[in-house]
């Protein structure tokens, strides 16, 4: 069995932590529906929002890493100027008059 790279392991940790934060966010949402008013109700609502946002960020960060894995340093971003870079010289399109 091979040992995963540090980047792959970190991506897995981000995904797991993000999904756990989202799950705990659902729990705090349910608890905020049980408590009708007061500080505790507001606390649970704030915790729900914070956990959901943090979880979405962590899941997105892990997916971003998985999408960009395996690409070279120059291939990460597409540039329109490089579309025909290896096609040789451009054809002569001037009017021959």
PDB file of C-alpha atoms in Angstrom:
ATOM      1  CA  UNK A   1       0.000   0.000   0.000  1.00  0.00           C
ATOM      2  CA  UNK A   2       1.393   3.375  -0.954  1.00  0.00           C
ATOM      3  CA  UNK A   3       1.511   6.359   1.321  1.00  0.00           C
ATOM      4  CA  UNK A   4      -0.562   9.306   0.043  1.00  0.00           C
ATOM      5  CA  UNK A   5       1.210  12.563  -0.587  1.00  0.00           C
ATOM      6  CA  UNK A   6       0.844  15.432   1.861  1.00  0.00           C
ATOM      7  CA  UNK A   7      -1.401  17.337  -0.556  1.00  0.00           C
ATOM      8  CA  UNK A   8      -3.704  14.349  -1.039  1.00  0.00           C
ATOM      9  CA  UNK A   9      -3.900  13.751   2.695  1.00  0.00           C
ATOM     10  CA  UNK A  10      -4.683  17.417   3.331  1.00  0.00           C
ATOM     11  CA  UNK A  11      -7.417  17.308   0.692  1.00  0.00           C
ATOM     12  CA  UNK A  12      -8.960  14.308   2.434  1.00  0.00           C
ATOM     13  CA  UNK A  13      -8.780  16.103   5.812  1.00  0.00           C
ATOM     14  CA  UNK A  14     -10.450  19.198   4.333  1.00  0.00           C
ATOM     15  CA  UNK A  15     -13.249  17.113   2.843  1.00  0.00           C
ATOM     16  CA  UNK A  16     -13.849  15.213   6.073  1.00  0.00           C
ATOM     17  CA  UNK A  17     -13.756  18.362   8.203  1.00  0.00           C
ATOM     18  CA  UNK A  18     -16.076  20.174   5.778  1.00  0.00           C
ATOM     19  CA  UNK A  19     -18.645  17.401   5.787  1.00  0.00           C
ATOM     20  CA  UNK A  20     -18.467  17.186   9.594  1.00  0.00           C
ATOM     21  CA  UNK A  21     -18.981  20.953   9.885  1.00  0.00           C
ATOM     22  CA  UNK A  22     -22.016  20.778   7.605  1.00  0.00           C
ATOM     23  CA  UNK A  23     -23.453  17.864   9.622  1.00  0.00           C
ATOM     24  CA  UNK A  24     -22.950  19.728  12.907  1.00  0.00           C
ATOM     25  CA  UNK A  25     -24.544  22.767  11.243  1.00  0.00           C
ATOM     26  CA  UNK A  26     -27.672  20.725  10.588  1.00  0.00           C
ATOM     27  CA  UNK A  27     -27.715  19.668  14.242  1.00  0.00           C
ATOM     28  CA  UNK A  28     -27.432  23.269  15.444  1.00  0.00           C
ATOM     29  CA  UNK A  29     -30.224  24.235  13.037  1.00  0.00           C
ATOM     30  CA  UNK A  30     -32.455  21.600  14.602  1.00  0.00           C
ATOM     31  CA  UNK A  31     -31.555  22.837  18.072  1.00  0.00           C
ATOM     32  CA  UNK A  32     -32.335  26.419  17.074  1.00  0.00           C
ATOM     33  CA  UNK A  33     -35.827  25.281  16.074  1.00  0.00           C
ATOM     34  CA  UNK A  34     -36.333  23.692  19.515  1.00  0.00           C
ATOM     35  CA  UNK A  35     -35.376  26.819  21.474  1.00  0.00           C
ATOM     36  CA  UNK A  36     -37.930  29.555  20.761  1.00  0.00           C
ATOM     37  CA  UNK A  37     -36.198  32.760  21.840  1.00  0.00           C
ATOM     38  CA  UNK A  38     -33.361  34.275  23.768  1.00  0.00           C
ATOM     39  CA  UNK A  39     -29.593  34.138  23.638  1.00  0.00           C
ATOM     40  CA  UNK A  40     -29.393  30.385  23.102  1.00  0.00           C
ATOM     41  CA  UNK A  41     -31.687  30.583  20.058  1.00  0.00           C
ATOM     42  CA  UNK A  42     -29.502  33.291  18.511  1.00  0.00           C
ATOM     43  CA  UNK A  43     -26.362  31.367  19.401  1.00  0.00           C
ATOM     44  CA  UNK A  44     -27.606  28.268  17.608  1.00  0.00           C
ATOM     45  CA  UNK A  45     -28.612  30.306  14.557  1.00  0.00           C
ATOM     46  CA  UNK A  46     -25.181  31.957  14.411  1.00  0.00           C
ATOM     47  CA  UNK A  47     -23.437  28.623  14.875  1.00  0.00           C
ATOM     48  CA  UNK A  48     -25.523  27.158  12.060  1.00  0.00           C
ATOM     49  CA  UNK A  49     -24.510  29.926   9.682  1.00  0.00           C
ATOM     50  CA  UNK A  50     -20.829  29.795  10.642  1.00  0.00           C
ATOM     51  CA  UNK A  51     -20.609  26.009  10.397  1.00  0.00           C
ATOM     52  CA  UNK A  52     -22.375  25.860   7.042  1.00  0.00           C
ATOM     53  CA  UNK A  53     -20.143  28.545   5.527  1.00  0.00           C
ATOM     54  CA  UNK A  54     -16.973  26.976   6.926  1.00  0.00           C
ATOM     55  CA  UNK A  55     -18.060  23.527   5.750  1.00  0.00           C
ATOM     56  CA  UNK A  56     -18.816  24.770   2.242  1.00  0.00           C
ATOM     57  CA  UNK A  57     -15.411  26.461   2.101  1.00  0.00           C
ATOM     58  CA  UNK A  58     -13.583  23.311   3.220  1.00  0.00           C
ATOM     59  CA  UNK A  59     -15.453  21.048   0.795  1.00  0.00           C
ATOM     60  CA  UNK A  60     -14.809  23.500  -2.044  1.00  0.00           C
ATOM     61  CA  UNK A  61     -11.116  23.726  -1.162  1.00  0.00           C
ATOM     62  CA  UNK A  62     -10.777  19.949  -1.229  1.00  0.00           C
ATOM     63  CA  UNK A  63     -12.555  19.720  -4.591  1.00  0.00           C
ATOM     64  CA  UNK A  64     -10.395  22.515  -6.048  1.00  0.00           C
ATOM     65  CA  UNK A  65      -7.286  20.549  -5.114  1.00  0.00           C
ATOM     66  CA  UNK A  66      -8.615  17.342  -6.649  1.00  0.00           C
ATOM     67  CA  UNK A  67      -9.486  19.133  -9.886  1.00  0.00           C
ATOM     68  CA  UNK A  68      -6.065  20.721 -10.248  1.00  0.00           C
ATOM     69  CA  UNK A  69      -4.094  17.612  -9.244  1.00  0.00           C
ATOM     70  CA  UNK A  70      -1.888  16.168 -11.925  1.00  0.00           C
ATOM     71  CA  UNK A  71      -1.504  19.351 -13.945  1.00  0.00           C
ATOM     72  CA  UNK A  72       1.833  20.969 -14.465  1.00  0.00           C
ATOM     73  CA  UNK A  73       2.675  24.417 -13.222  1.00  0.00           C
ATOM     74  CA  UNK A  74       2.130  25.979 -16.676  1.00  0.00           C
ATOM     75  CA  UNK A  75      -1.091  24.088 -17.437  1.00  0.00           C
ATOM     76  CA  UNK A  76      -3.145  25.310 -14.487  1.00  0.00           C
ATOM     77  CA  UNK A  77      -4.645  28.294 -16.279  1.00  0.00           C
ATOM     78  CA  UNK A  78      -5.828  28.451 -19.859  1.00  0.00           C
ATOM     79  CA  UNK A  79      -4.546  31.413 -21.821  1.00  0.00           C
ATOM     80  CA  UNK A  80      -6.095  32.377 -25.171  1.00  0.00           C
ATOM     81  CA  UNK A  81      -2.708  33.555 -26.422  1.00  0.00           C
ATOM     82  CA  UNK A  82      -1.399  29.981 -26.188  1.00  0.00           C
ATOM     83  CA  UNK A  83      -4.102  28.361 -28.298  1.00  0.00           C
ATOM     84  CA  UNK A  84      -2.115  28.307 -31.516  1.00  0.00           C
ATOM     85  CA  UNK A  85       1.363  28.708 -30.078  1.00  0.00           C
ATOM     86  CA  UNK A  86       2.711  25.440 -31.516  1.00  0.00           C
ATOM     87  CA  UNK A  87       1.079  25.663 -34.959  1.00  0.00           C
ATOM     88  CA  UNK A  88       3.986  27.371 -36.645  1.00  0.00           C
ATOM     89  CA  UNK A  89       3.895  30.710 -38.475  1.00  0.00           C
ATOM     90  CA  UNK A  90       0.532  32.264 -39.205  1.00  0.00           C
ATOM     91  CA  UNK A  91      -0.746  31.980 -42.800  1.00  0.00           C
ATOM     92  CA  UNK A  92      -0.397  35.032 -45.042  1.00  0.00           C
ATOM     93  CA  UNK A  93      -3.877  36.535 -45.311  1.00  0.00           C
ATOM     94  CA  UNK A  94      -2.975  39.829 -46.975  1.00  0.00           C
ATOM     95  CA  UNK A  95      -4.627  40.846 -50.212  1.00  0.00           C
ATOM     96  CA  UNK A  96      -2.126  40.051 -53.042  1.00  0.00           C
ATOM     97  CA  UNK A  97      -2.938  43.194 -55.060  1.00  0.00           C
TER      98      UNK A  97
END
